[in-house]
């Protein structure tokens, strides 16, 4: 009789960079829509992981204020995200690390689910998100068993995340329907912009008081959209019990 051991996943916030394009300001601690970018990321990723760590090399006390362990790189001079990933690998017991950057305040609520499902169904070593346009190497699910491989890679002087990832069997996981979950904030101007919605599936929302004509509008709009060969799905919110 075998005993099933659940897969454990540690979340890792990658905040160990120098933020050159942000003038040296720590991107994770900069305010975005009323609170720090790191706070946005942490709130989104916590429900998806079993425990959580922050990889940071400066402003350590500020990151500790989030009440999660802060781990600094074992390598000096800001050697990139892989150095942070290795430092966390060396201190945890989880089966996998789910990595996310500190400068991407919008995180898919299905990040862990989709990456893990793809990894298990394909028998791959590492799962990496793809937004439909480009690969997102820092949104990865990485097994801790690859610690020795990563140690050797960094010891050889190499630093590029993509180069190490593709030394192993990688599955690229499609998030093209959630492309707006990969909005990267790199400059001061980016902080002031409203996020662009780049999802492949447009969403229209109508909200108004009861009796103002929302349903009447939809009965006119839906046939018009269908006449333009646009496939439409409709969900109507109600306080009554009903099935979608």
C-alpha positions as a printed NumPy array, in Angstrom:
array([[  0.   ,   0.   ,   0.   ],
       [  1.488,   3.349,  -1.035],
       [  1.051,   6.58 ,   0.815],
       [  0.408,   9.672,  -1.313],
       [  2.679,  12.598,  -0.508],
       [  1.286,  15.928,  -1.716],
       [  3.55 ,  18.115,  -3.83 ],
       [  4.771,  21.15 ,  -1.917],
       [  5.449,  24.491,  -3.561],
       [  7.258,  27.501,  -2.1  ],
       [  6.555,  30.92 ,  -3.547],
       [  9.571,  33.141,  -4.21 ],
       [  9.362,  36.89 ,  -4.771],
       [ 12.404,  37.897,  -6.833],
       [ 13.398,  41.353,  -5.588],
       [ 17.177,  41.096,  -5.63 ],
       [ 17.983,  43.271,  -8.648],
       [ 19.552,  46.721,  -8.867],
       [ 16.598,  48.393, -10.663],
       [ 18.86 ,  50.301, -13.039],
       [ 15.992,  51.402, -15.291],
       [ 14.17 ,  52.721, -12.223],
       [ 17.127,  54.918, -11.272],
       [ 18.292,  52.501,  -8.592],
       [ 15.035,  52.685,  -6.624],
       [ 13.885,  49.348,  -5.264],
       [ 11.014,  48.483,  -7.598],
       [  9.263,  46.125,  -5.227],
       [  8.863,  48.882,  -2.638],
       [  7.598,  51.57 ,  -5.004],
       [  3.898,  52.491,  -4.753],
       [  1.554,  51.231,  -7.453],
       [ -2.165,  51.976,  -7.274],
       [ -2.05 ,  52.762,  -3.579],
       [  0.392,  50.174,  -2.25 ],
       [  3.804,  48.72 ,  -2.975],
       [  4.27 ,  46.483,  -5.986],
       [  5.611,  43.739,  -3.716],
       [  2.381,  43.898,  -1.718],
       [  0.317,  43.343,  -4.88 ],
       [  2.421,  40.326,  -5.848],
       [  2.388,  38.792,  -2.38 ],
       [ -1.397,  39.079,  -2.08 ],
       [ -1.86 ,  37.359,  -5.435],
       [  0.615,  34.533,  -4.942],
       [  0.016,  33.556,  -1.295],
       [ -3.19 ,  31.549,  -1.975],
       [ -1.262,  29.487,  -4.519],
       [  1.717,  28.336,  -2.427],
       [  2.452,  26.399,   0.749],
       [  4.985,  28.888,   2.101],
       [  6.622,  32.067,   0.885],
       [ 10.072,  33.665,   0.699],
       [ 11.488,  36.969,  -0.486],
       [ 14.782,  37.124,  -2.387],
       [ 16.25 ,  40.583,  -1.754],
       [ 19.708,  42.154,  -1.488],
       [ 18.879,  45.648,  -0.27 ],
       [ 16.29 ,  47.312,   1.993],
       [ 16.167,  44.08 ,   3.944],
       [ 14.245,  45.498,   6.902],
       [ 11.573,  46.94 ,   4.618],
       [ 11.062,  43.54 ,   3.014],
       [ 11.013,  41.846,   6.415],
       [  8.064,  44.083,   7.312],
       [  5.943,  41.827,   5.08 ],
       [  6.513,  39.12 ,   7.746],
       [  8.036,  36.518,   5.433],
       [ 11.619,  35.201,   5.425],
       [ 14.025,  37.377,   3.419],
       [ 16.941,  35.518,   1.836],
       [ 19.939,  37.321,   0.346],
       [ 22.079,  36.005,  -2.502],
       [ 25.083,  33.854,  -1.741],
       [ 26.887,  35.635,  -4.594],
       [ 27.98 ,  39.27 ,  -4.403],
       [ 27.281,  42.159,  -6.787],
       [ 23.718,  41.363,  -7.856],
       [ 24.25 ,  38.282, -10.003],
       [ 20.683,  38.063, -11.304],
       [ 17.516,  36.094, -10.48 ],
       [ 19.207,  32.692, -10.64 ],
       [ 21.441,  33.632,  -7.706],
       [ 18.346,  34.456,  -5.686],
       [ 16.626,  31.233,  -6.694],
       [ 19.661,  29.201,  -5.635],
       [ 19.865,  30.977,  -2.274],
       [ 16.235,  30.056,  -1.566],
       [ 16.741,  26.473,  -2.787],
       [ 19.513,  26.066,  -0.221],
       [ 17.206,  26.932,   2.676],
       [ 13.89 ,  25.2  ,   1.947],
       [ 12.492,  21.675,   1.893],
       [  9.685,  22.122,  -0.659],
       [  9.518,  20.086,  -3.835],
       [  9.177,  23.122,  -6.112],
       [  9.765,  26.859,  -6.248],
       [  7.178,  29.08 ,  -7.902],
       [  9.06 ,  32.234,  -8.883],
       [  7.517,  35.646,  -9.553],
       [  9.157,  39.075, -10.059],
       [  8.564,  42.04 ,  -7.766],
       [  7.795,  44.415, -10.656],
       [  4.77 ,  42.614, -12.054],
       [  1.846,  43.65 ,  -9.82 ],
       [ -0.792,  41.636, -11.726],
       [ -0.416,  37.877, -11.187],
       [ -2.565,  35.128, -12.69 ],
       [ -4.628,  33.318, -10.016],
       [ -4.049,  30.12 , -12.036],
       [ -0.251,  30.453, -12.209],
       [  0.591,  27.487,  -9.967],
       [ -2.263,  25.337, -11.261],
       [ -1.41 ,  25.664, -14.943],
       [  2.356,  25.356, -14.495],
       [  2.075,  22.297, -12.268],
       [ -0.475,  20.561, -14.479],
       [  1.679,  21.126, -17.562],
       [  4.791,  19.912, -15.788],
       [  3.17 ,  16.717, -14.538],
       [  1.332,  15.841, -17.758],
       [  4.42 ,  16.318, -19.953],
       [  7.002,  14.863, -17.588],
       [  9.087,  18.01 , -17.946],
       [ 11.643,  19.31 , -15.466],
       [ 10.581,  22.967, -15.465],
       [  7.376,  24.789, -16.436],
       [  7.6  ,  28.369, -17.728],
       [  4.783,  30.787, -18.547],
       [  4.328,  32.122, -22.098],
       [  2.057,  35.14 , -22.605],
       [  1.287,  34.353, -26.241],
       [  3.97 ,  36.724, -27.5  ],
       [  7.055,  35.909, -25.496],
       [  8.391,  33.539, -22.879],
       [  8.327,  34.799, -19.272],
       [ 11.355,  33.046, -17.687],
       [ 10.914,  34.484, -14.18 ],
       [  7.401,  33.017, -13.98 ],
       [  8.581,  29.459, -13.51 ],
       [  7.928,  26.315, -11.518],
       [ 11.333,  24.825, -10.71 ],
       [ 12.077,  21.601,  -8.795],
       [ 14.469,  21.874,  -5.861],
       [ 16.187,  18.703,  -7.083],
       [ 17.919,  20.856,  -9.723],
       [ 19.901,  22.691,  -7.045],
       [ 23.199,  21.023,  -8.   ],
       [ 22.658,  21.871, -11.652],
       [ 22.055,  25.529, -10.804],
       [ 25.07 ,  25.621,  -8.488],
       [ 27.322,  24.316, -11.282],
       [ 25.834,  26.74 , -13.814],
       [ 26.517,  29.788, -11.647],
       [ 29.958,  28.514, -10.645],
       [ 30.858,  28.428, -14.344],
       [ 30.256,  32.171, -14.535],
       [ 26.995,  31.97 , -16.475],
       [ 24.048,  34.092, -15.373],
       [ 21.276,  34.094, -18.029],
       [ 18.066,  32.575, -16.727],
       [ 16.908,  31.268, -20.093],
       [ 20.25 ,  29.535, -20.746],
       [ 19.996,  27.541, -17.52 ],
       [ 16.317,  26.725, -17.909],
       [ 16.832,  25.201, -21.334],
       [ 19.602,  22.922, -20.128],
       [ 16.613,  20.93 , -18.878],
       [ 13.323,  19.734, -20.331],
       [ 11.092,  22.804, -20.311],
       [  7.38 ,  23.   , -21.03 ],
       [  6.126,  26.419, -22.153],
       [  2.678,  26.999, -20.665],
       [  0.158,  29.062, -22.598],
       [ -1.218,  32.117, -20.765],
       [ -2.24 ,  34.003, -23.9  ],
       [ -5.774,  34.299, -22.512],
       [ -4.29 ,  36.106, -19.499],
       [ -1.641,  38.195, -21.22 ],
       [ -2.523,  41.176, -19.037],
       [ -1.079,  39.219, -16.068],
       [  2.441,  39.914, -17.327],
       [  2.567,  43.705, -17.093],
       [  6.154,  44.6  , -16.223],
       [  6.877,  47.923, -14.467],
       [ 10.393,  49.073, -15.388],
       [ 10.396,  52.867, -15.387],
       [  8.939,  55.722, -13.354],
       [  6.545,  56.46 , -16.235],
       [  5.211,  52.894, -16.071],
       [  4.104,  53.494, -12.481],
       [  1.736,  56.238, -13.621],
       [  0.171,  54.321, -16.486],
       [ -2.96 ,  52.283, -16.182],
       [ -2.235,  48.649, -17.055],
       [ -2.961,  47.697, -20.635],
       [ -5.43 ,  44.846, -20.969],
       [ -3.945,  42.541, -23.588],
       [ -6.095,  39.473, -23.054],
       [ -7.032,  37.576, -26.193],
       [-10.658,  37.522, -24.957],
       [-12.265,  40.995, -24.648],
       [-14.66 ,  41.554, -21.752],
       [-17.503,  44.071, -21.64 ],
       [-19.167,  44.927, -18.351],
       [-22.429,  46.781, -17.718],
       [-23.429,  48.039, -14.275],
       [-26.384,  50.229, -13.342],
       [-29.342,  50.446, -10.999],
       [-32.2  ,  47.994, -11.36 ],
       [-34.735,  48.968, -13.972],
       [-32.468,  51.284, -15.962],
       [-32.373,  49.049, -19.052],
       [-29.303,  46.847, -18.821],
       [-31.094,  43.723, -20.047],
       [-32.878,  45.651, -22.801],
       [-29.518,  46.972, -23.975],
       [-28.028,  43.465, -24.019],
       [-30.924,  42.056, -26.053],
       [-30.072,  44.636, -28.72 ],
       [-26.283,  44.403, -28.437],
       [-25.859,  40.611, -28.491],
       [-27.594,  40.091, -31.883],
       [-25.584,  42.994, -33.314],
       [-22.332,  41.384, -32.199],
       [-23.404,  37.994, -33.536],
       [-24.184,  39.592, -36.9  ],
       [-20.534,  40.619, -37.002],
       [-19.499,  36.968, -36.45 ],
       [-18.412,  37.674, -32.874],
       [-19.019,  34.748, -30.524],
       [-20.581,  36.018, -27.301],
       [-20.852,  34.488, -23.844],
       [-23.03 ,  36.255, -21.289],
       [-23.084,  36.043, -17.513],
       [-25.712,  38.015, -15.618],
       [-25.143,  38.676, -11.936],
       [-28.122,  38.22 ,  -9.645],
       [-28.734,  37.838,  -5.928],
       [-30.959,  34.792,  -6.56 ],
       [-29.642,  31.219,  -6.594],
       [-28.983,  30.162, -10.173],
       [-26.671,  28.005, -12.282],
       [-24.346,  29.474, -14.904]])
